[in-house]
CSV table of N, CA and C in Angstrom, one decimal:
chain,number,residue,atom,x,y,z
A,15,UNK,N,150.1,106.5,81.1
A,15,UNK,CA,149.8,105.2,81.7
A,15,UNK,C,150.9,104.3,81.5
A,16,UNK,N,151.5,103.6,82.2
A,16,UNK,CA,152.2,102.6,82.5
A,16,UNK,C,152.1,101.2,82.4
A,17,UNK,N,152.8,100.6,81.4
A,17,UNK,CA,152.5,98.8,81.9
A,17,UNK,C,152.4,98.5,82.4
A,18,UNK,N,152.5,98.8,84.0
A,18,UNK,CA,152.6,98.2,85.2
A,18,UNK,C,151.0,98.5,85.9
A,19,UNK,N,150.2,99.5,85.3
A,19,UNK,CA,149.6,100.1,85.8
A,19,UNK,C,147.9,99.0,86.0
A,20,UNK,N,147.6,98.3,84.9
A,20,UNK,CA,146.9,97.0,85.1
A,20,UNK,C,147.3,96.4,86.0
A,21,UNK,N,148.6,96.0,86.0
A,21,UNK,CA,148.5,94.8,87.0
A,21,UNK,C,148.3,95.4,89.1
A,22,UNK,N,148.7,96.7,89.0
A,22,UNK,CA,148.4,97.3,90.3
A,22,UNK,C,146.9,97.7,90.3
A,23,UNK,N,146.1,97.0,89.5
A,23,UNK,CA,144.1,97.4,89.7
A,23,UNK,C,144.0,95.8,90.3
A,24,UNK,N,144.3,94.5,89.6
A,24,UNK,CA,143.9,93.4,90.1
A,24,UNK,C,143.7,93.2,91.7
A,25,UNK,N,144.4,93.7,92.8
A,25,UNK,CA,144.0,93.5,94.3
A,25,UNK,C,143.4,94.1,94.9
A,26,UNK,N,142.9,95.6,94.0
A,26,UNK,CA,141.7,96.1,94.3
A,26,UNK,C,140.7,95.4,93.8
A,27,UNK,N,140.4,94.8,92.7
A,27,UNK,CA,139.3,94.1,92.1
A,27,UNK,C,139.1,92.5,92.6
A,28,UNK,N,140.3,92.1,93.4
A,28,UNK,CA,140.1,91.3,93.8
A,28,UNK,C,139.4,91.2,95.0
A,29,UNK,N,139.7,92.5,96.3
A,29,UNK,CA,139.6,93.0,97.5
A,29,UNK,C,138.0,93.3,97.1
A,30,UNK,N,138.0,94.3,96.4
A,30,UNK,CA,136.2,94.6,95.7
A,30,UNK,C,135.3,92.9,95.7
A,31,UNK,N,135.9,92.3,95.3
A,31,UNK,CA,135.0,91.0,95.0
A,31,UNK,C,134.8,90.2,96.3
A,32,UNK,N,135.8,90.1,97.0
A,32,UNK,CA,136.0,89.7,98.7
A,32,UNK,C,134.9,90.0,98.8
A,33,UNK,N,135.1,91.5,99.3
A,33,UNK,CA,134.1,92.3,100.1
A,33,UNK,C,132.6,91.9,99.8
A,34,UNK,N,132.2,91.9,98.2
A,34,UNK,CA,130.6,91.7,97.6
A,34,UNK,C,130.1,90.4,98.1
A,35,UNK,N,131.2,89.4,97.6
A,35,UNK,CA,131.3,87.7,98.3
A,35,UNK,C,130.5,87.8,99.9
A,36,UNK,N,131.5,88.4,101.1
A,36,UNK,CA,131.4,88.1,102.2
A,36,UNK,C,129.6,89.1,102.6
A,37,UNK,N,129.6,90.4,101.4
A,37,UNK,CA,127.9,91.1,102.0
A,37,UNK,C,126.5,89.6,101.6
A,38,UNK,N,127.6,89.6,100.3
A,38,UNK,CA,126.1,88.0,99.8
A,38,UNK,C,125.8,87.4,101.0
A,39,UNK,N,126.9,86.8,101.3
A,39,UNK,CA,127.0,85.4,102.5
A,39,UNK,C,126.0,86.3,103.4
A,40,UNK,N,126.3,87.4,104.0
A,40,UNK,CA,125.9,87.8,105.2
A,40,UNK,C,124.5,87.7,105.0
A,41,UNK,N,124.0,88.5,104.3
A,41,UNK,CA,122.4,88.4,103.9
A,41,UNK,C,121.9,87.4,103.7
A,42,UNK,N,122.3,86.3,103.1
A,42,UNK,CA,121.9,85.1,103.2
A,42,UNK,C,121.5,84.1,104.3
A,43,UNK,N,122.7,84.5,105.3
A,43,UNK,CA,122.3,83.9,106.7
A,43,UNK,C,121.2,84.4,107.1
A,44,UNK,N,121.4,85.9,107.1
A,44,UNK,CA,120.4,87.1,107.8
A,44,UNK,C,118.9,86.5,107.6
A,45,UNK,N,118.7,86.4,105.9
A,45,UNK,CA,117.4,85.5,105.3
A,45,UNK,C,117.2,84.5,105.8
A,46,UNK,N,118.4,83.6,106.0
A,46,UNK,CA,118.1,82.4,106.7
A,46,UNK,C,116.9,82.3,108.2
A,47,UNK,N,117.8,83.2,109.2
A,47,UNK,CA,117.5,83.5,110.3
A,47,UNK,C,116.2,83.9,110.3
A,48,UNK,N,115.9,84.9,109.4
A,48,UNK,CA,114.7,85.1,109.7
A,48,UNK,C,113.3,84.3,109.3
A,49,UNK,N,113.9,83.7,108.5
A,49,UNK,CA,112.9,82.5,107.9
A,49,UNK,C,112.5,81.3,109.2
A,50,UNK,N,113.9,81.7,109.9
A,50,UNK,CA,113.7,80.0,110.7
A,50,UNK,C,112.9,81.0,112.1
A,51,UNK,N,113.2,82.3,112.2
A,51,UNK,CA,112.4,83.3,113.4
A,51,UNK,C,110.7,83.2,113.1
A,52,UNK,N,110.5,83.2,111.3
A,52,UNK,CA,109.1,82.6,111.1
A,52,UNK,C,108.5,81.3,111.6
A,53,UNK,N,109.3,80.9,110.9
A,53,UNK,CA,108.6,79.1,111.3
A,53,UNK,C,108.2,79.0,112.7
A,54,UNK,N,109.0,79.2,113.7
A,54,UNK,CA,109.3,79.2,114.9
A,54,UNK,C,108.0,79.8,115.6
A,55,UNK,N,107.8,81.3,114.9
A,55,UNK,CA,106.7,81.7,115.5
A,55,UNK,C,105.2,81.1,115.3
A,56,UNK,N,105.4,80.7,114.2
A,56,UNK,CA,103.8,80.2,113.8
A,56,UNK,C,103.9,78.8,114.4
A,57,UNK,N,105.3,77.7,115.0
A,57,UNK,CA,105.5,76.8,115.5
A,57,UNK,C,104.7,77.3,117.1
A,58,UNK,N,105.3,78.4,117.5
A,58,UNK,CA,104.8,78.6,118.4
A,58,UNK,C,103.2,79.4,119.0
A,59,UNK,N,102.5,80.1,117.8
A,59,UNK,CA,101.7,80.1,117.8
A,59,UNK,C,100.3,78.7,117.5
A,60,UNK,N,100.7,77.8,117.0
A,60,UNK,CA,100.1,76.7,116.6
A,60,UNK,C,99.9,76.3,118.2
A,61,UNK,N,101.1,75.5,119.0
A,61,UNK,CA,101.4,75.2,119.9
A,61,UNK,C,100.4,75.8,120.9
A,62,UNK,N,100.3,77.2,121.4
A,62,UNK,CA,100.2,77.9,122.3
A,62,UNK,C,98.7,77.5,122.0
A,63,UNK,N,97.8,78.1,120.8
A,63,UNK,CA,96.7,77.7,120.3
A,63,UNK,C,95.9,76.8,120.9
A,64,UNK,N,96.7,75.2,120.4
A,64,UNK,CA,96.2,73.8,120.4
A,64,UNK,C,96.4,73.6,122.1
A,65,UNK,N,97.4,74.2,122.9
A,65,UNK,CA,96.8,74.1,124.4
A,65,UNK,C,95.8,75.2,125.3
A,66,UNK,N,95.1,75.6,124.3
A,66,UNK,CA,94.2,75.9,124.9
A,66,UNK,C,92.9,75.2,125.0
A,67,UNK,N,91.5,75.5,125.9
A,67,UNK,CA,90.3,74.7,126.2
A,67,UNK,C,90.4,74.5,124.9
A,68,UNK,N,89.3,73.4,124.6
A,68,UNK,CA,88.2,73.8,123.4
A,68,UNK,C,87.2,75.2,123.3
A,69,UNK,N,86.8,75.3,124.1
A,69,UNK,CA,86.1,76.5,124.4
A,69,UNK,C,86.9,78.0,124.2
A,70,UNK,N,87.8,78.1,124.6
A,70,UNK,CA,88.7,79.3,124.3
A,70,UNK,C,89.4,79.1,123.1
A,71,UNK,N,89.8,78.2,122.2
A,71,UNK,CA,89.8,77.9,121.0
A,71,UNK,C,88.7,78.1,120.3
A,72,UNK,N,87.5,77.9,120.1
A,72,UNK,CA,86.7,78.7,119.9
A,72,UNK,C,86.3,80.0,119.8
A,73,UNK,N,86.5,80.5,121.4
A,73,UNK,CA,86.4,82.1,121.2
A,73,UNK,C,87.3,82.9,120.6
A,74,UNK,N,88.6,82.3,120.5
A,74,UNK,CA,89.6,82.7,119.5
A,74,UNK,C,89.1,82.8,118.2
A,75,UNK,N,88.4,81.6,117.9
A,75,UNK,CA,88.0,81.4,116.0
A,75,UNK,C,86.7,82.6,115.8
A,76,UNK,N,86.0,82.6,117.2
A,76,UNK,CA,84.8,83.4,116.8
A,76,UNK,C,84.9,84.7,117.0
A,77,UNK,N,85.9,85.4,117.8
A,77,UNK,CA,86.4,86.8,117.8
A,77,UNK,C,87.3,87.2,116.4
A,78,UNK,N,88.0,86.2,115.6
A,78,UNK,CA,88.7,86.2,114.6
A,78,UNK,C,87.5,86.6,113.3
A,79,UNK,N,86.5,86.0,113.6
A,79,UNK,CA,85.0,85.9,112.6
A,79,UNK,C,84.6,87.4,112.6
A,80,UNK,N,84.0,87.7,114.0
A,80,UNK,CA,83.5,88.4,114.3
A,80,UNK,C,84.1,90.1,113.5
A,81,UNK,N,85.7,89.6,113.7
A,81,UNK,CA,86.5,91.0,113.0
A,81,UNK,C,86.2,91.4,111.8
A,82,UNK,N,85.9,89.7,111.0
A,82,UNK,CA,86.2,89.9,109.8
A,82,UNK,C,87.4,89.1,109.0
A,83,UNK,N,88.1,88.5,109.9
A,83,UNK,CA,89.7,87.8,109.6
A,83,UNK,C,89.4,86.5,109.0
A,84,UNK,N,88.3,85.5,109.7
A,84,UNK,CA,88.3,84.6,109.7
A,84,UNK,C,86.6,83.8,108.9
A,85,UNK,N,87.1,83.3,108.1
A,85,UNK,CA,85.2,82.9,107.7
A,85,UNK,C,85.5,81.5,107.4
A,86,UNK,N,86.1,80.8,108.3
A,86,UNK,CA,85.6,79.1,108.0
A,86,UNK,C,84.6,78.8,109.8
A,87,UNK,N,83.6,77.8,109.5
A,87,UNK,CA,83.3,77.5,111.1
A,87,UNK,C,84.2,77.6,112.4
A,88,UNK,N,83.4,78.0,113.0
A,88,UNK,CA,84.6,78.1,114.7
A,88,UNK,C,83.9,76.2,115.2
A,89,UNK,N,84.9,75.8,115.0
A,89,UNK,CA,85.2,74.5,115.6
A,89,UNK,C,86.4,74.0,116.8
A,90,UNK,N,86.9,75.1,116.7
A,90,UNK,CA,88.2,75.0,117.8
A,90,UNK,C,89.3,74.3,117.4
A,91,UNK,N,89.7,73.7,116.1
A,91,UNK,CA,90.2,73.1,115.3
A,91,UNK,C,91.4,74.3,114.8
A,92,UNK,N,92.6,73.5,114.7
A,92,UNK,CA,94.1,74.4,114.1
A,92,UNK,C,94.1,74.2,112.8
A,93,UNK,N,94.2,75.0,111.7
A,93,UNK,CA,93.9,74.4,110.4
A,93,UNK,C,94.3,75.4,109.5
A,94,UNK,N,94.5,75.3,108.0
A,94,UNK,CA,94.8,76.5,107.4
A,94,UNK,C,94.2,77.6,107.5
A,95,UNK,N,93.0,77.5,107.4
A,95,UNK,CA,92.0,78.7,107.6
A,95,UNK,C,92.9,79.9,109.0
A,96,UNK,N,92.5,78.8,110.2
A,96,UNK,CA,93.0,79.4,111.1
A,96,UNK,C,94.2,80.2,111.3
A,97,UNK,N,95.7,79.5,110.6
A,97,UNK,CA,96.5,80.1,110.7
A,97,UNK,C,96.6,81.2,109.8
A,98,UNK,N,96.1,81.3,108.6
A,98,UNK,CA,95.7,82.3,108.0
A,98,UNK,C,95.1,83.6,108.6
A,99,UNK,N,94.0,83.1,109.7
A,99,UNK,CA,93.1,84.5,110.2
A,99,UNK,C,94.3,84.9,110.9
A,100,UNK,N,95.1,84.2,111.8
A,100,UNK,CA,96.0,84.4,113.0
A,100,UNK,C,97.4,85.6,112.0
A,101,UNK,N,97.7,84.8,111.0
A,101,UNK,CA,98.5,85.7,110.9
A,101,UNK,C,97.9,87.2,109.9
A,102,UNK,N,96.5,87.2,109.2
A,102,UNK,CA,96.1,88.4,108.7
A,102,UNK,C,95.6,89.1,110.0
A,103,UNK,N,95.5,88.5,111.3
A,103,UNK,CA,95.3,89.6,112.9
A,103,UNK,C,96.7,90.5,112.7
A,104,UNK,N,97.9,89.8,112.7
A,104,UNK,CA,99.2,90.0,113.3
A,104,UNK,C,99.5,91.0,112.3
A,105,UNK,N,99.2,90.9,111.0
A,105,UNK,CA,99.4,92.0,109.6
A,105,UNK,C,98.6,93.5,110.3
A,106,UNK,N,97.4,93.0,110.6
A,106,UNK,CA,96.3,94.0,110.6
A,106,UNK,C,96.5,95.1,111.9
A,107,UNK,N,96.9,94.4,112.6
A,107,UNK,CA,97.6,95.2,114.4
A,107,UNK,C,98.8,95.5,114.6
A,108,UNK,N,99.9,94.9,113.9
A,108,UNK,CA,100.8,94.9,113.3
A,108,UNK,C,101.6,94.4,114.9
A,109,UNK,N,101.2,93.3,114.8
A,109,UNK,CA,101.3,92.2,116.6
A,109,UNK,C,102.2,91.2,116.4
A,110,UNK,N,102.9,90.8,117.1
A,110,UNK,CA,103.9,89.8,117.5
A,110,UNK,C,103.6,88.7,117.9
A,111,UNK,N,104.2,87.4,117.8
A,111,UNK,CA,103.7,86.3,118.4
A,111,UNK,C,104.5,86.4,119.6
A,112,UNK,N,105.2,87.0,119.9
A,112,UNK,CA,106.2,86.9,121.1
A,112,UNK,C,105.7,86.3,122.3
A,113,UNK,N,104.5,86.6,122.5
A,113,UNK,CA,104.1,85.9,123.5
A,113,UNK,C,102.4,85.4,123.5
A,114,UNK,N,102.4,84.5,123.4
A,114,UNK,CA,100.8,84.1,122.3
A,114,UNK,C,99.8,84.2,123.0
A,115,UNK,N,99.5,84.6,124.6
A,115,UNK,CA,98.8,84.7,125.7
A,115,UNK,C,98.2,85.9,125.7
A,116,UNK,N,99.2,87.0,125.4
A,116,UNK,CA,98.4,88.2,125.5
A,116,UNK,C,98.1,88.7,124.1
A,117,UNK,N,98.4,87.8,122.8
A,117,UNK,CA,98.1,87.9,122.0
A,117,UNK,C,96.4,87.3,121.8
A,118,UNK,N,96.0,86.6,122.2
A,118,UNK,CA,94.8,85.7,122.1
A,118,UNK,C,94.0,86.8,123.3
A,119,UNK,N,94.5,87.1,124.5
A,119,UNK,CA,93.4,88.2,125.6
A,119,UNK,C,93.5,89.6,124.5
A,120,UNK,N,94.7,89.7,123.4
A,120,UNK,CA,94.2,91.1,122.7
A,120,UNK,C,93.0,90.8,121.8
A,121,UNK,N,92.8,89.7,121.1
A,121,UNK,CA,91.7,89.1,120.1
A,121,UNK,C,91.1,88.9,120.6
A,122,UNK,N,90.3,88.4,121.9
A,122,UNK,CA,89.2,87.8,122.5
A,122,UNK,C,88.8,89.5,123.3
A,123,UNK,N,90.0,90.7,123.6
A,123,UNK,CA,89.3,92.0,124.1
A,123,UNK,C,88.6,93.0,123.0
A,124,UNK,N,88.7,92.5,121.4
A,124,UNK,CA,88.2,93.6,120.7
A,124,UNK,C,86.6,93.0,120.6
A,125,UNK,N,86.2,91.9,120.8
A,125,UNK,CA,85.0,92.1,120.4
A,125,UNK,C,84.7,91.3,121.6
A,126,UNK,N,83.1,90.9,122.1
A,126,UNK,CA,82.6,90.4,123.0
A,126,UNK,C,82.3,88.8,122.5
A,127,UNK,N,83.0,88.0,123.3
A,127,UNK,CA,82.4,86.7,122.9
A,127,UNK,C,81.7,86.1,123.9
A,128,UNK,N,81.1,85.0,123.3
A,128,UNK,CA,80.4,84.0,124.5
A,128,UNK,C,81.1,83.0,125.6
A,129,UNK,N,80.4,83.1,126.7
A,129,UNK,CA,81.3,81.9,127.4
A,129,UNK,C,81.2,80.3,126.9
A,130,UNK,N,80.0,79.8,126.2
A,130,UNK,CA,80.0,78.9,125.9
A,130,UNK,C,79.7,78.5,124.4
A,131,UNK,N,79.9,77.8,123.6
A,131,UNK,CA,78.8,77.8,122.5
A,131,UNK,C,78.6,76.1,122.4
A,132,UNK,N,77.3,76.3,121.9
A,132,UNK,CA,76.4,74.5,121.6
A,132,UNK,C,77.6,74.5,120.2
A,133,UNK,N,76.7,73.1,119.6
A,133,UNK,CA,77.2,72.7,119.0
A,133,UNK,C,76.7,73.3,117.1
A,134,UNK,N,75.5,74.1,117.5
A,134,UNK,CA,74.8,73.9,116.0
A,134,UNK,C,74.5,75.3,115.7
A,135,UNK,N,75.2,76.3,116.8
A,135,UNK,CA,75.6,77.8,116.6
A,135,UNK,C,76.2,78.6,115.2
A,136,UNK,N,75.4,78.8,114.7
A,136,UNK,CA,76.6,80.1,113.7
A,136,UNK,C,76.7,81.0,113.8
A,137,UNK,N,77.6,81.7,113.2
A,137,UNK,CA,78.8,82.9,113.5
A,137,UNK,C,78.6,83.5,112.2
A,138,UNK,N,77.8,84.9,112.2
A,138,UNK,CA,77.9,85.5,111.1
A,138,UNK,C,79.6,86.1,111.2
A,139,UNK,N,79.9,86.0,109.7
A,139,UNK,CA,81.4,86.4,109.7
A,139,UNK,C,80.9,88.3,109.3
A,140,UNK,N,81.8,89.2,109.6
A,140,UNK,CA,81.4,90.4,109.6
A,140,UNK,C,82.7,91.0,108.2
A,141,UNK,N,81.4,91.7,107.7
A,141,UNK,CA,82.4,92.7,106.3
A,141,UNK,C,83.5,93.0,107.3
A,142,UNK,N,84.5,93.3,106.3
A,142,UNK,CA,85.3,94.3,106.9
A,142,UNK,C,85.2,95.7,106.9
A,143,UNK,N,84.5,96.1,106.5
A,143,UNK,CA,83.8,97.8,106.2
A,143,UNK,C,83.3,97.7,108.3
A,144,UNK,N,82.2,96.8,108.4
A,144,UNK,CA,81.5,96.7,108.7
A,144,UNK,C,82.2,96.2,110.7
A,145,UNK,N,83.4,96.0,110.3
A,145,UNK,CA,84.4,95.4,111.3
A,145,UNK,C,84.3,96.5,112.3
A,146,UNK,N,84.3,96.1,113.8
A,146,UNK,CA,85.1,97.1,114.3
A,146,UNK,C,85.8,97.7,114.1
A,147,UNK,N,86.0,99.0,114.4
A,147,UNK,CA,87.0,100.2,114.2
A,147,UNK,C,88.0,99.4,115.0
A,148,UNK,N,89.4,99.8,113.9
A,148,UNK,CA,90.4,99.1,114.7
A,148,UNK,C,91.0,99.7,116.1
A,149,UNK,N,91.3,98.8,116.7
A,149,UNK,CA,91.6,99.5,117.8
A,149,UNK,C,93.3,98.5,117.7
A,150,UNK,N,94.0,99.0,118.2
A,150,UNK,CA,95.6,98.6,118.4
A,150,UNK,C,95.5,98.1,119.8
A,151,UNK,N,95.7,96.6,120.3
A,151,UNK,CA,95.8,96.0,121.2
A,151,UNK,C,97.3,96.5,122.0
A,152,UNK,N,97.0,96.9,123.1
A,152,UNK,CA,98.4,96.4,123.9
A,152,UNK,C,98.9,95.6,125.1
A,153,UNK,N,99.3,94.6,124.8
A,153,UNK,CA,99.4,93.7,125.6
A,153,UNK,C,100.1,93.9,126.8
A,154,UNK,N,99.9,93.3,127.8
A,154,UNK,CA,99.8,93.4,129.3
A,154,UNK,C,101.4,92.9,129.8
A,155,UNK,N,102.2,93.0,129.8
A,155,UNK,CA,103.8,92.3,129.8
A,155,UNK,C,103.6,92.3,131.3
A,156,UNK,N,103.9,91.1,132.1
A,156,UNK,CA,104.9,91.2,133.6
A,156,UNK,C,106.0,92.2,133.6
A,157,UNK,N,106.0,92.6,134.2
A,157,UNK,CA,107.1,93.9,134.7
A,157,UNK,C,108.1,92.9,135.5
């Protein structure tokens, strides 16, 4: 070994450290991005939601009940409860918000709901044992 021989490791160790530096940064954005791809979707699930009827907001909350996802009142109201059922659907079917239209016709086609409901209606919430067999929704895309 040579005296010289340390000082020719430092621009590997430095080059080494570059490299680790610039993978952190990268993943960090990557985290970033994907955090802000979250927000966005539940932004846009909220959104898509809240313009719907009252009435089909409803049968959203009561098809949500009916699975099993959802056990606060169906009032047609956007609320923690709700986003909660919405996103344990999206876990459970393993569904996208991509497009929140045929996401809401996949939850409103697994179980049968009402066209209308009064006001003083309850909604047994259903086991999940006791849930419909899952069925995997596939949504209807424009060609």
């Amino acid at each position: 070994m040579t005296p010289n021989q340390p000082a020719e490791i430092w621009p590997l160790v430095l080059f080494a450290a570059l490299v680790l530096f610039l993978i952190v940064a990268m993943l960090q954005i990557n985290l970033s991005e994907k955090q802000d791809e979250l927000q966005n979707s539940k932004y846009l699930l909220e959104s898509s939601f809240k313009r719907q009827t009252l009435n089909e907001r409803k049968q959203l909350q009561y098809a949500l009940k009916k699975l099993g996802i959802y056990d606060s009142k169906v009032d047609g109201v956007w609320g923690p409860k709700t986003a909660k059922a919405f996103e344990n659907f999206e876990l459970w079917q393993e569904a996208g918000v991509a497009n929140p239209e045929a996401l809401f016709a996949g939850i409103k086609g697994l179980v049968t709901v009402p066209d209308t409901f009064s006001t003083s209606k309850s909604v047994p919430v259903a086991k999940r044992q006791d849930a419909a067999p899952r069925q995997k929704y596939q949504p209807d895309y424009p060609t």
